[in-house]
mmCIF file of C-alpha atoms in Angstrom:
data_model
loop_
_atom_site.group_PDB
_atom_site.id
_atom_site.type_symbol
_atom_site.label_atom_id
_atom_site.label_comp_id
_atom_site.label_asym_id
_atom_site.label_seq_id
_atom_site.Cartn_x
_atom_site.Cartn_y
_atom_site.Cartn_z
ATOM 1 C CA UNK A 1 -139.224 -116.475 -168.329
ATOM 2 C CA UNK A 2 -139.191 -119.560 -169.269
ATOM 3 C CA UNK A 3 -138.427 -118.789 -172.852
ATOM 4 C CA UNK A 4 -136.032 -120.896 -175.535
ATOM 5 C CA UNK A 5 -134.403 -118.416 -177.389
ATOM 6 C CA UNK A 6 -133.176 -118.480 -181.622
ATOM 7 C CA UNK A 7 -131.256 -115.945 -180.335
ATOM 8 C CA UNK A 8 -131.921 -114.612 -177.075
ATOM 9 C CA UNK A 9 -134.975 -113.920 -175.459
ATOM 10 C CA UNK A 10 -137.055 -110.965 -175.199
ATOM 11 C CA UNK A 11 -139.436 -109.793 -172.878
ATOM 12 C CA UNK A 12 -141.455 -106.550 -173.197
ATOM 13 C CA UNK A 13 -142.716 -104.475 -170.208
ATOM 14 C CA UNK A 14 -146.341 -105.261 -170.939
ATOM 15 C CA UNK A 15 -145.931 -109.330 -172.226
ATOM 16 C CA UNK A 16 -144.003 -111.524 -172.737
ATOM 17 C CA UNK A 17 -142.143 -111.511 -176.896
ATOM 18 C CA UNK A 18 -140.154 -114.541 -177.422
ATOM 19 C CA UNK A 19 -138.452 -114.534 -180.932
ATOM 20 C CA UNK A 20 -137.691 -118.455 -180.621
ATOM 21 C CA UNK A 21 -137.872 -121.605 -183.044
ATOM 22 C CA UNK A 22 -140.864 -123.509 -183.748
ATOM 23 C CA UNK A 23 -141.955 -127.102 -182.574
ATOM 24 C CA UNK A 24 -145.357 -128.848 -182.013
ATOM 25 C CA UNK A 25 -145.482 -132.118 -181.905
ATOM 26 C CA UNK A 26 -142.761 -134.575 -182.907
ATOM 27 C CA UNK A 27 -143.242 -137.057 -185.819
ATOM 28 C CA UNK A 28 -141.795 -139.000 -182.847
ATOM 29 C CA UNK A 29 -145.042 -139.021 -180.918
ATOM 30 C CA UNK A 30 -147.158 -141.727 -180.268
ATOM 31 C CA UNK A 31 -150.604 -141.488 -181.825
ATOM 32 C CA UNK A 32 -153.017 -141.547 -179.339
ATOM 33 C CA UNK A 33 -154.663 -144.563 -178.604
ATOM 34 C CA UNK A 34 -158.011 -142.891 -177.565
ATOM 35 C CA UNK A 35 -160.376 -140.151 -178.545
ATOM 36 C CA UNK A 36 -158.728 -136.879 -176.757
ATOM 37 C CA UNK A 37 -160.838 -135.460 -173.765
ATOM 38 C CA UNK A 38 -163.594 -132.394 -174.722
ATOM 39 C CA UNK A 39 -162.967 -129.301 -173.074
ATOM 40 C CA UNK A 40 -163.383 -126.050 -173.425
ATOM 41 C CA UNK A 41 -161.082 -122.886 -171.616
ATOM 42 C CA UNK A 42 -163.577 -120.570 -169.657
ATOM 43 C CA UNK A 43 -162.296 -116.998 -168.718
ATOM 44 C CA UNK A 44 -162.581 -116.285 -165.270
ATOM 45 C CA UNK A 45 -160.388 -113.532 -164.943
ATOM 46 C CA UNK A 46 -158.017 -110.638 -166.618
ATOM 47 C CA UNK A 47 -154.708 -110.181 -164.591
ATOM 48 C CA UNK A 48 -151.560 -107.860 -165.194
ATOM 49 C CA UNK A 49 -149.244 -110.341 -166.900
ATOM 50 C CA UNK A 50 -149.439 -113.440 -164.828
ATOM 51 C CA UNK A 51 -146.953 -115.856 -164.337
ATOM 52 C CA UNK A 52 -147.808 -117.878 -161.756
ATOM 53 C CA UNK A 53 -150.409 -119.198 -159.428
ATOM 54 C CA UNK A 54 -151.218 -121.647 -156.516
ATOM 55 C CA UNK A 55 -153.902 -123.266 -154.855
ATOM 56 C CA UNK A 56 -154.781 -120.613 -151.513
ATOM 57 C CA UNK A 57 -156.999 -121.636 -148.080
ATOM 58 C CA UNK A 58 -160.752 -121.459 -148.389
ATOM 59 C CA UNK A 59 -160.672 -122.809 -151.628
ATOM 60 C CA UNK A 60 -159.467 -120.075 -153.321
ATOM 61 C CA UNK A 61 -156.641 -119.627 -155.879
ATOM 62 C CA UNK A 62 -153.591 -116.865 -155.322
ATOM 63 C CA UNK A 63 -152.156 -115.212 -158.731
ATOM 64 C CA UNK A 64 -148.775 -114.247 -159.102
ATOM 65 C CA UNK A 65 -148.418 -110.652 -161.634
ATOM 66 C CA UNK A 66 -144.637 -110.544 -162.931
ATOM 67 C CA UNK A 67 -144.386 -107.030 -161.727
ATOM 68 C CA UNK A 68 -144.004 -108.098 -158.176
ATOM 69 C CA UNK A 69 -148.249 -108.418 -157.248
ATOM 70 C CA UNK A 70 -150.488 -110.925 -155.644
ATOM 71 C CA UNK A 71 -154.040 -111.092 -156.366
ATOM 72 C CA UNK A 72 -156.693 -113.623 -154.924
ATOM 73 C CA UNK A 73 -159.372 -115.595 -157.527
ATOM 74 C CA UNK A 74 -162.856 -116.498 -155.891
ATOM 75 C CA UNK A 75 -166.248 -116.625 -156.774
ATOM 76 C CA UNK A 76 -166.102 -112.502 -157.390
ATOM 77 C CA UNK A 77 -163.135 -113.045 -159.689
ATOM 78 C CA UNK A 78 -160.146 -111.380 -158.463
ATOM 79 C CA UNK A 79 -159.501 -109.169 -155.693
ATOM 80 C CA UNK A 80 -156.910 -106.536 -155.184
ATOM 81 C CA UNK A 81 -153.252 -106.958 -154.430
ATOM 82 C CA UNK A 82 -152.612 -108.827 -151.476
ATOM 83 C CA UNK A 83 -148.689 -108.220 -151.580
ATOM 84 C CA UNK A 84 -146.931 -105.970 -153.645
ATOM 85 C CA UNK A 85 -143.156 -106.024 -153.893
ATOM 86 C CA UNK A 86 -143.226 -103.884 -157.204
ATOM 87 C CA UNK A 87 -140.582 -101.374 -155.635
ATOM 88 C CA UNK A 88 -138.356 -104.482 -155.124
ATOM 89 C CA UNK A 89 -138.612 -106.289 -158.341
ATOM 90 C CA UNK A 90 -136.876 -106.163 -162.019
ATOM 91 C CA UNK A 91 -138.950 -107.080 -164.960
ATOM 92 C CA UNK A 92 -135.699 -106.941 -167.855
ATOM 93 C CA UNK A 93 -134.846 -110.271 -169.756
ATOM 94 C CA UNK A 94 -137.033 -112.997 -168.053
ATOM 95 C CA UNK A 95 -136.951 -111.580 -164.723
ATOM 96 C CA UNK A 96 -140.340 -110.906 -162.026
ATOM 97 C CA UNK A 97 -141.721 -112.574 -159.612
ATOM 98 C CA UNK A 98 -141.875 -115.947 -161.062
ATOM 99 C CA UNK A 99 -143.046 -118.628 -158.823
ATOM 100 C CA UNK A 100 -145.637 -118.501 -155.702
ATOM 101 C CA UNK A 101 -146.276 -121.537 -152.905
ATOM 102 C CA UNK A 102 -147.701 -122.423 -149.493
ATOM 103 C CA UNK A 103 -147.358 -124.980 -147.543
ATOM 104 C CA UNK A 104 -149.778 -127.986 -146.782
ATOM 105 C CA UNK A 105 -150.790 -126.051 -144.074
ATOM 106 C CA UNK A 106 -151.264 -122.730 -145.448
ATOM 107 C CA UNK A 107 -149.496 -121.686 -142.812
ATOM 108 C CA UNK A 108 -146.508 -119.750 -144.768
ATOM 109 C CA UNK A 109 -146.605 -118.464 -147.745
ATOM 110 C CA UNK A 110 -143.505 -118.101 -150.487
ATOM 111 C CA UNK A 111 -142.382 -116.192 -153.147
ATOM 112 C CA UNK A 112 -140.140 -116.843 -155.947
ATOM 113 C CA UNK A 113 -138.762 -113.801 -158.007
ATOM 114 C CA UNK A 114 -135.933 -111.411 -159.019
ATOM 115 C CA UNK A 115 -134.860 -108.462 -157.255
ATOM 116 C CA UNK A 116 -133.403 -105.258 -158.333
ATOM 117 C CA UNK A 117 -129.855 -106.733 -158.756
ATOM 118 C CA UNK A 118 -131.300 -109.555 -161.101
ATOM 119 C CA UNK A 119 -130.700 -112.106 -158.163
ATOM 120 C CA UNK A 120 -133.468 -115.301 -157.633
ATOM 121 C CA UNK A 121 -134.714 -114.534 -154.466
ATOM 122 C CA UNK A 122 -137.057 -116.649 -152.377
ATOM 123 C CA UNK A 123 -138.934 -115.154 -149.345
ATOM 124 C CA UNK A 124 -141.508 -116.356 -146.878
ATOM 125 C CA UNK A 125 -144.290 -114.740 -145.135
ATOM 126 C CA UNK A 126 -146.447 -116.138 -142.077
ATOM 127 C CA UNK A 127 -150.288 -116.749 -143.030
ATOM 128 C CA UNK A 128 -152.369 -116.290 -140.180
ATOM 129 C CA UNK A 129 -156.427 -116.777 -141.273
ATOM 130 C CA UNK A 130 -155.698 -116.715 -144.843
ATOM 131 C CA UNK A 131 -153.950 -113.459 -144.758
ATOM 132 C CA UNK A 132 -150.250 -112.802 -145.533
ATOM 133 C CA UNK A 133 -148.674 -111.044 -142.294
ATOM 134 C CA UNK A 134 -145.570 -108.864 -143.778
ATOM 135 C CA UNK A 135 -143.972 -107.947 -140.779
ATOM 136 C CA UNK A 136 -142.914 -111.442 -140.933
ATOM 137 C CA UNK A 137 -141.359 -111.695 -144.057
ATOM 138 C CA UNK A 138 -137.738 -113.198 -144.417
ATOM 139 C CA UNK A 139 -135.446 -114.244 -147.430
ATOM 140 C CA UNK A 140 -134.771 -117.868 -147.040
ATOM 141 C CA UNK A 141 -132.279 -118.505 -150.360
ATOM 142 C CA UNK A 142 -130.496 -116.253 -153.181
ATOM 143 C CA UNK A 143 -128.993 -117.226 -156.039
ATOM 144 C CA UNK A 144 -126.978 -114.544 -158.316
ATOM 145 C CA UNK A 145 -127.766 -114.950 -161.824
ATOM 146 C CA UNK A 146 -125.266 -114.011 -164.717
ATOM 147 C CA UNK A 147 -127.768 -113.445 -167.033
ATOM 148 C CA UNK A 148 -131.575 -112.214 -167.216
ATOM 149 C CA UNK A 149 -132.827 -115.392 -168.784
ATOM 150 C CA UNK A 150 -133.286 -118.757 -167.663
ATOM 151 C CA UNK A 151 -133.861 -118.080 -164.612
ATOM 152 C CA UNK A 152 -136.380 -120.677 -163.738
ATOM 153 C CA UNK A 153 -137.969 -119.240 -160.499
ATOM 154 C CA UNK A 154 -140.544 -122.149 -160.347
ATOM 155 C CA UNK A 155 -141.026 -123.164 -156.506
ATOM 156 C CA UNK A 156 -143.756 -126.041 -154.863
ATOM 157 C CA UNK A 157 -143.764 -128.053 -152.020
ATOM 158 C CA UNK A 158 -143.579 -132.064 -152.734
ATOM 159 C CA UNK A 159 -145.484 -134.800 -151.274
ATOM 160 C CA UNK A 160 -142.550 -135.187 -148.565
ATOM 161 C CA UNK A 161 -143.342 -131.444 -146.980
ATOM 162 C CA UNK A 162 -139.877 -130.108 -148.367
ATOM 163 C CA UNK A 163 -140.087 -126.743 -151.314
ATOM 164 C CA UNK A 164 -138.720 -128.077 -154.056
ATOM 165 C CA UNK A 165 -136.778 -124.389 -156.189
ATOM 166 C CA UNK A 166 -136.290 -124.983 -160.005
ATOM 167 C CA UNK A 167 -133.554 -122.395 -161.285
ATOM 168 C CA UNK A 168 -132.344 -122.286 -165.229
ATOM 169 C CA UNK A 169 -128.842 -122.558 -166.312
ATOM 170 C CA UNK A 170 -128.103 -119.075 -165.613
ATOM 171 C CA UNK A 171 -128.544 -117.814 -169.181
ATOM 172 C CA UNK A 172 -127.185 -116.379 -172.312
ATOM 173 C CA UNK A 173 -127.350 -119.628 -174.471
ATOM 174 C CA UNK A 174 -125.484 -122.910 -174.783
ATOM 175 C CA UNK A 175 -124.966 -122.747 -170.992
ATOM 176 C CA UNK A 176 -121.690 -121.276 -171.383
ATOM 177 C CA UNK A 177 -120.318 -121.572 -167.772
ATOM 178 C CA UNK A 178 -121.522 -125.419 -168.077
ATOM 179 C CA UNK A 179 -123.749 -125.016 -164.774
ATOM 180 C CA UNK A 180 -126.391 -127.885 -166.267
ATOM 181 C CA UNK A 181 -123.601 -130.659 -165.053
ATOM 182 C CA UNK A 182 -121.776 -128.931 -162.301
ATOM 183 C CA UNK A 183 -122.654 -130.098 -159.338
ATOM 184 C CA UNK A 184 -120.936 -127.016 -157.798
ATOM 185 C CA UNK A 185 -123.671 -124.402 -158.217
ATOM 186 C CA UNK A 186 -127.363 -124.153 -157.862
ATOM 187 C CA UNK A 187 -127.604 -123.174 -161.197
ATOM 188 C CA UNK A 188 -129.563 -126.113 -163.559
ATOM 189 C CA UNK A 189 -131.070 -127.667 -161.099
ATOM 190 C CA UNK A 190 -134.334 -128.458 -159.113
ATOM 191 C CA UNK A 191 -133.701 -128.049 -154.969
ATOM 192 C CA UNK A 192 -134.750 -129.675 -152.285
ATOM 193 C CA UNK A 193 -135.029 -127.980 -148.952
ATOM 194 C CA UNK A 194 -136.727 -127.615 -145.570
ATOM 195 C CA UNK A 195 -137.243 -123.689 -145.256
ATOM 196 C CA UNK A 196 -138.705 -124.054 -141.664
ATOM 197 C CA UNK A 197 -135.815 -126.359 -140.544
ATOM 198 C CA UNK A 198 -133.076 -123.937 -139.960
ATOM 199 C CA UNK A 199 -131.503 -120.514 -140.262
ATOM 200 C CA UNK A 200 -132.417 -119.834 -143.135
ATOM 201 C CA UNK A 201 -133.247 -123.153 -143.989
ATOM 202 C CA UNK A 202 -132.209 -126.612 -143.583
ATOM 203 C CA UNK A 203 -130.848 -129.470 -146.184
ATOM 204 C CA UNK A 204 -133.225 -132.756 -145.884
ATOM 205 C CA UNK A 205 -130.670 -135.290 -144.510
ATOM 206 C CA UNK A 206 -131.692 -137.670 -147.356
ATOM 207 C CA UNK A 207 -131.086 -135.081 -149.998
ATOM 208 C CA UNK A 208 -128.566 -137.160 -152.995
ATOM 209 C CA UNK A 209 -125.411 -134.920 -152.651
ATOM 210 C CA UNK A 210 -125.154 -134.542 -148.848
ATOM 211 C CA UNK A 211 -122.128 -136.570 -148.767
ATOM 212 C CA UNK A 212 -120.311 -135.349 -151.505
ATOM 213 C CA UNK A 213 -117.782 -132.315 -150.680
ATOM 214 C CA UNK A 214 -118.133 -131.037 -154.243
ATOM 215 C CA UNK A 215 -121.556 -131.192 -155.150
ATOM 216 C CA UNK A 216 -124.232 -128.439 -153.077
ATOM 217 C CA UNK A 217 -126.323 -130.290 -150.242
ATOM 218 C CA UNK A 218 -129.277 -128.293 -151.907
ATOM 219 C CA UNK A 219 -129.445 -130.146 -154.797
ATOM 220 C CA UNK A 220 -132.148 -133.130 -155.578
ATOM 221 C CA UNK A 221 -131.847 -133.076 -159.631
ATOM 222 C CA UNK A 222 -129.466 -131.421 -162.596
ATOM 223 C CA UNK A 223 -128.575 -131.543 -165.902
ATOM 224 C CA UNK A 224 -131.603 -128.797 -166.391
ATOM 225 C CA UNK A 225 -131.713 -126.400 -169.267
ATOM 226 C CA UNK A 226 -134.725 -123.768 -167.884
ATOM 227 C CA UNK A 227 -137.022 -125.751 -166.301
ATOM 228 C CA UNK A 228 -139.546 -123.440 -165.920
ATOM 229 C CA UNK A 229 -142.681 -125.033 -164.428
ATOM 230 C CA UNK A 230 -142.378 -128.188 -162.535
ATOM 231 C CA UNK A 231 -145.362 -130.268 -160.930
ATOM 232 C CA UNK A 232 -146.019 -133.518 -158.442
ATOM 233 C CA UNK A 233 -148.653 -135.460 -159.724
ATOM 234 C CA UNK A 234 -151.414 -135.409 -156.606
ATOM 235 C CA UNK A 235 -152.396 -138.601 -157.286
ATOM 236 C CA UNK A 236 -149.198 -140.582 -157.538
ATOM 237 C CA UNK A 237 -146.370 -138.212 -155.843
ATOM 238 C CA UNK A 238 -144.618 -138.028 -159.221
ATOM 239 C CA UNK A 239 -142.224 -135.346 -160.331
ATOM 240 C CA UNK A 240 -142.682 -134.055 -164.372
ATOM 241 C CA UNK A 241 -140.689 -131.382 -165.358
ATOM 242 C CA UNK A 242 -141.399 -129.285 -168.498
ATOM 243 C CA UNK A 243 -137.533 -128.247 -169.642
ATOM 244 C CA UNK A 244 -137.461 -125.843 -172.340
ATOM 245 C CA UNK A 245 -134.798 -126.248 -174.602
ATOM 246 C CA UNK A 246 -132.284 -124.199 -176.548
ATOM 247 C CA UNK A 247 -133.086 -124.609 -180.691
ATOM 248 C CA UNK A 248 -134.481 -127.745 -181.394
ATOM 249 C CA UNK A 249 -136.410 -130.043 -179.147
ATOM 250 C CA UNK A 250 -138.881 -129.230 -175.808
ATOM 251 C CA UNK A 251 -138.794 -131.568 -173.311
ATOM 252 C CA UNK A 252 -141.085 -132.874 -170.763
ATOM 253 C CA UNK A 253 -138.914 -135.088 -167.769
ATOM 254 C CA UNK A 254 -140.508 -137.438 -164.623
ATOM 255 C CA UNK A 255 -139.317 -138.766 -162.124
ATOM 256 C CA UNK A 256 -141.486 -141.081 -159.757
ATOM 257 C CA UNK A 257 -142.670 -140.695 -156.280
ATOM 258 C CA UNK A 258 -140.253 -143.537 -155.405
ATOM 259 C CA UNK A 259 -137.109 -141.421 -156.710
ATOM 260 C CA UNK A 260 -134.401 -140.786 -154.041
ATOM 261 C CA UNK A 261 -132.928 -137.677 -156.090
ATOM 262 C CA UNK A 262 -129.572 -137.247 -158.419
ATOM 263 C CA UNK A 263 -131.168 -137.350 -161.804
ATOM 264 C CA UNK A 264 -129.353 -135.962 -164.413
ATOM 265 C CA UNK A 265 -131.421 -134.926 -167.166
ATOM 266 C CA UNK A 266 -128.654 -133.927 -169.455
ATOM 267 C CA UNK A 267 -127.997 -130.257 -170.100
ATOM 268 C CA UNK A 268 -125.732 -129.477 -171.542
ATOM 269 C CA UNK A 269 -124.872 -132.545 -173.004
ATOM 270 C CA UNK A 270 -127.680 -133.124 -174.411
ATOM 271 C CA UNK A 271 -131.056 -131.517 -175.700
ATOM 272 C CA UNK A 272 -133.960 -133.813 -175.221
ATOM 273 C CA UNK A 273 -132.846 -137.266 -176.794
ATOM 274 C CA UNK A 274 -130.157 -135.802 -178.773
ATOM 275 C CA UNK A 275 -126.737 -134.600 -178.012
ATOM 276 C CA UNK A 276 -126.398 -130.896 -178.054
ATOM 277 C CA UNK A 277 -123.125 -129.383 -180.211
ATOM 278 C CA UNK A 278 -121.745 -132.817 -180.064
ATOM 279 C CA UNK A 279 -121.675 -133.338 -176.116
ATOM 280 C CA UNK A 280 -121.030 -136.799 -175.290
ATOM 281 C CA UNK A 281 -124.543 -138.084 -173.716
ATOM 282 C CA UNK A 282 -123.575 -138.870 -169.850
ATOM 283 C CA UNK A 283 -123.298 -141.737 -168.416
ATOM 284 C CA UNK A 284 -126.222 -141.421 -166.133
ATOM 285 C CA UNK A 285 -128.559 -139.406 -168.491
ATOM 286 C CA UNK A 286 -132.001 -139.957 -167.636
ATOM 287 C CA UNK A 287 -133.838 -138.880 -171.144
ATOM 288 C CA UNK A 288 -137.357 -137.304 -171.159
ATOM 289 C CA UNK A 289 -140.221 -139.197 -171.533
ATOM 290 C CA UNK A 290 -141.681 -137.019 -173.959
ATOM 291 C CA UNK A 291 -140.054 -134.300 -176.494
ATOM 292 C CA UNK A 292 -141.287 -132.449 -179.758
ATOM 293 C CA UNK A 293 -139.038 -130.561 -182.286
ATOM 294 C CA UNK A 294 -139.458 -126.936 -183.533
ATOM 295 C CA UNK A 295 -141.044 -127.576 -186.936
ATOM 296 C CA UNK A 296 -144.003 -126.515 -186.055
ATOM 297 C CA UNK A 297 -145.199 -123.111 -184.034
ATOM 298 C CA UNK A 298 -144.243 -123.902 -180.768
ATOM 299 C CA UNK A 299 -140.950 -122.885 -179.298
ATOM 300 C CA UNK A 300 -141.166 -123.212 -175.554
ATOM 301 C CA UNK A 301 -142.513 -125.728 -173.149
ATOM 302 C CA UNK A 302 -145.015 -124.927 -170.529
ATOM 303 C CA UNK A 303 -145.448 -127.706 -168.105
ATOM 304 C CA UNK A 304 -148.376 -128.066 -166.062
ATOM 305 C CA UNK A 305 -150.006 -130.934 -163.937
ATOM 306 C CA UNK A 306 -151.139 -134.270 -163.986
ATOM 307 C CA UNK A 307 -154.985 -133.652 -163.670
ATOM 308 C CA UNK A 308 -156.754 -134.833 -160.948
ATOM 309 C CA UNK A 309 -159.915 -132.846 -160.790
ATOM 310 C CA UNK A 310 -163.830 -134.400 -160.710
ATOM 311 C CA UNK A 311 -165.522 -132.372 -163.876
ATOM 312 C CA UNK A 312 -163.429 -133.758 -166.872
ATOM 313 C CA UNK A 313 -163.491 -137.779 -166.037
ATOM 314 C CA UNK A 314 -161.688 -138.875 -169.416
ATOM 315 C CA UNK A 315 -158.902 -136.757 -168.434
ATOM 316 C CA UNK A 316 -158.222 -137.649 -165.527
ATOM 317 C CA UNK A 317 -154.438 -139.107 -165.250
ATOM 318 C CA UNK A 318 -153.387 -137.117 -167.953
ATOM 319 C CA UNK A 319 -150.645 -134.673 -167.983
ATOM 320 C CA UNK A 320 -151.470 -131.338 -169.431
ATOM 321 C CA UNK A 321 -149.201 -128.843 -171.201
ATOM 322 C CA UNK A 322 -148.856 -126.156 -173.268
ATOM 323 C CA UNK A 323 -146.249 -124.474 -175.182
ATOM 324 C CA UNK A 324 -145.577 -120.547 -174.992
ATOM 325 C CA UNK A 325 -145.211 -120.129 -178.624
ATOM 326 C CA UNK A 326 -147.976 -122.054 -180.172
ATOM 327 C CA UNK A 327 -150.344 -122.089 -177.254
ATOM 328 C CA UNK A 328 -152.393 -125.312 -177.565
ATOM 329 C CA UNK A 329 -153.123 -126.790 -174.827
ATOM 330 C CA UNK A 330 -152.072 -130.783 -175.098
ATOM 331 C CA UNK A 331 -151.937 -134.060 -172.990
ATOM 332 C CA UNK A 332 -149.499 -137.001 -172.708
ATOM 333 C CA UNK A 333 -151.263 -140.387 -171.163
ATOM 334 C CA UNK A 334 -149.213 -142.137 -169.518
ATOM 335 C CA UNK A 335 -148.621 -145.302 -167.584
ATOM 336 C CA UNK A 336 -145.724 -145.790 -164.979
ATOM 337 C CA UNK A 337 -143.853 -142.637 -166.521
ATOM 338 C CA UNK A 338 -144.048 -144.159 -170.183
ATOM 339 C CA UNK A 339 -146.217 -141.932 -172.768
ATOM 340 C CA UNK A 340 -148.769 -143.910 -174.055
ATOM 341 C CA UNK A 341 -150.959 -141.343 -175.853
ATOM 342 C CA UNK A 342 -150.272 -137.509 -177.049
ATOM 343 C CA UNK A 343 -153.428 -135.361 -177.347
ATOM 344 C CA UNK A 344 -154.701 -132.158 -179.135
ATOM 345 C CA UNK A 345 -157.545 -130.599 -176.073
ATOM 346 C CA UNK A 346 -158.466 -128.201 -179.310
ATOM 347 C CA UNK A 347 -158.117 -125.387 -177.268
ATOM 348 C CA UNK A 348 -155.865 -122.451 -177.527
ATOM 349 C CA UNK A 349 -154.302 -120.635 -174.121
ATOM 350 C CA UNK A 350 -152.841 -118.112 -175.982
ATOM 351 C CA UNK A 351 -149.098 -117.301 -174.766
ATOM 352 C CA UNK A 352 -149.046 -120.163 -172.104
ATOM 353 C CA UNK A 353 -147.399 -118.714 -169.368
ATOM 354 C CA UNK A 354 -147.974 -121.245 -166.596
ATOM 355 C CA UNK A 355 -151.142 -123.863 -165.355
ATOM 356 C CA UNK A 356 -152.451 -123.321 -161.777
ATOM 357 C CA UNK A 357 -153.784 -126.516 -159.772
ATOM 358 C CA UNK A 358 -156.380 -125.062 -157.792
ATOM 359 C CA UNK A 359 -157.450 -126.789 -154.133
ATOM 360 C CA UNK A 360 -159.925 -129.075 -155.949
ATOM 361 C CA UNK A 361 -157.597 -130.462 -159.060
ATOM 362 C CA UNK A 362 -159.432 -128.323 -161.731
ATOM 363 C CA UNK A 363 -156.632 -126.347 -164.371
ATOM 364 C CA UNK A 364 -156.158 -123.139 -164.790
ATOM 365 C CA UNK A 365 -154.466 -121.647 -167.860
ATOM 366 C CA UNK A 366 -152.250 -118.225 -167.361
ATOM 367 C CA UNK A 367 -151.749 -116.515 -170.601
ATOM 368 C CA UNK A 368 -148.444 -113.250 -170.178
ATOM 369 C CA UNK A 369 -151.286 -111.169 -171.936
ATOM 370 C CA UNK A 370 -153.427 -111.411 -168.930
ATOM 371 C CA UNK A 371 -156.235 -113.903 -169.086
ATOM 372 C CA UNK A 372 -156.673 -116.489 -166.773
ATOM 373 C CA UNK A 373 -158.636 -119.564 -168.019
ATOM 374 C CA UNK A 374 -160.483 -122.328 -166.056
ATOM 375 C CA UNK A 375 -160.125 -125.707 -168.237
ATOM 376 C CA UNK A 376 -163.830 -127.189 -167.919
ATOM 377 C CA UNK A 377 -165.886 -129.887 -170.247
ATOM 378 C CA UNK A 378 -166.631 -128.891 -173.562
#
């Protein structure tokens, strides 16, 4: 998933096992300037593994299962499947069904994951009164990928109305085929697209690379290790990326609302702030706005949302986070994409797979082992 690797990563058939290097919090970081928000992590559910999750019609919230199911949280907790693409989906290396999304107007629904080849696959269904219709499922975009880790699989749609597609590097480690700054493949990059534009989709015209005859029209940023979970702040439009890195430094990336696309983040080049096997940093390297070493527990970013929900007021504007490995769940404050604050929520997730936004703004927190956790006041 969206694991950093000492080695290489390893995922078991019932959770997620990383055997990774440690970070928490970088003597780097900026002490926070205010008393960290109280909260607390209420369990409001037990899934199979989850990986991913997205805010559903009628208020309720949809949860991916990495073995290829759907389930649906509401007041009753969660239901039964709603889709179940188990037969069609591999579960080796980082690999499952890694990344679920409507549209604004819950009118189709997507799926992110890995089929039986290993390739990132993303297919749509229609939604017609909250209910997925599978007769009218499609693929809209593959991607072969060399290896079974860093595969990203993250998908969401942006502020703009386009699904935005994170894949990793492709794998192994080091990026060996150098996809992070090659323009040329999908691979290390976040994607822009309009899957309802075209057969089987079509390329925004304002997309950064449409005039260039060797980069790929899909492409909106690069220079991305894994980014595993991506998120537009719903107050602001902003893009923050949570990039998990290879053996030293996690690293949290933004872009704002106002961006036109063609970051470059780095990979391989560089990890976090600091080159990587002595790259040369690029020219147009746009360097995270927050990063943290492995000295500590953790050992792989989780990125989650800017939170913009009504119970926790002295969070609000905050970005919150995780780390797979160590499991607390953090905040950066920030202030036109500079970090002016880190935080310590004191609570544990557990194995932080993934946040969930749900219709309203509250957090959700996905632990691989299976709980699912509402962030609420303390």
């Amino acid at each position: 998933m969206k694991v950093r690797t000492r080695s290489a990563a390893i995922i078991g058939t019932i959770c997620l096992v990383a055997s990774l290097s440690s970070a928490t919090a970088s003597a780097r970081e900026p002490a926070a300037p205010r008393q960290a928000a109280q909260v607390a992590l209420t369990n409001v559910a037990t899934a199979k593994n989850p990986t991913a999750g997205a805010a559903g019609p009628g208020g309720t919230v949809w949860i991916a299962e990495r073995a290829g199911t759907v389930r649906v949280l509401d007041d009753q907790g969660l239901g039964e499947p709603v889709l179940d693409i188990s037969g069609e989906t591999t579960t080796d290396g980082e690999r499952g069904l890694l990344g679920i999304a409507f549209d604004k107007e819950f009118a189709h629904f997507y799926i992110s994951f890995t089929n039986l080849q290993g390739t990132s696959t993303i297919d749509e269904f229609a939604v017609r009164d909250g209910k997925i219709q599978p007769d009218t499922r499609r693929t809209v975009l593959t991607q072969t990928q060399p290896y079974a880790n860093h595969n990203g699989g993250d998908i969401t749609f942006g502020p703009d109305g386009y699904l935005y597609i994170a894949f990793g590097d492709g794998g192994s480690g080091g990026d060996p085929q150098g996809n992070g700054q090659n323009l040329g493949t999908l691979l290390g990059k976040i994607l822009r697209i309009d899957p309802t534009g075209g057969t089987p989709y079509a390329i925004p015209p304002d997309n950064p690379f449409v005039d260039d005859p060797n980069a790929k029209d899909e492409i909106w940023a690069y220079g991305l290790r894994n980014p595993w979970r991506f998120s537009f702040d719903a107050g602001t439009g902003d893009l923050l990326i949570g990039d998990v890195g290879q053996s030293a430094w996690e690293e949290i990336d933004w872009a704002p609302a106002s961006s036109k696309g063609g970051e470059n983040y780095g990979w391989n080049q560089m990890e976090g702030n600091h080159p990587f096997r002595g790259g040369t940093e690029p020219a147009n390297h746009v360097p995270p706005i927050h990063e943290y070493d492995r000295s500590g527990p953790g050992c792989s970013v989780t990125g989650g949302y800017v939170y913009r929900g009504n119970a926790i007021p002295d969070l609000k504007g905050q970005y919150v986070f995780s780390d797979f490995c160590d499991g607390t769940v953090r905040s950066l404050q920030l202030e036109n994409g500079k970090v002016t604050g880190v935080n310590d929520l004191g609570v544990d997730g557990g194995e932080v797979v993934s946040f969930v936004q749900g219709g309203d703004g509250e957090l959700y927190v996905l632990a691989i082992g299976g709980s699912v956790s509402r962030i609420d006041p303390a």
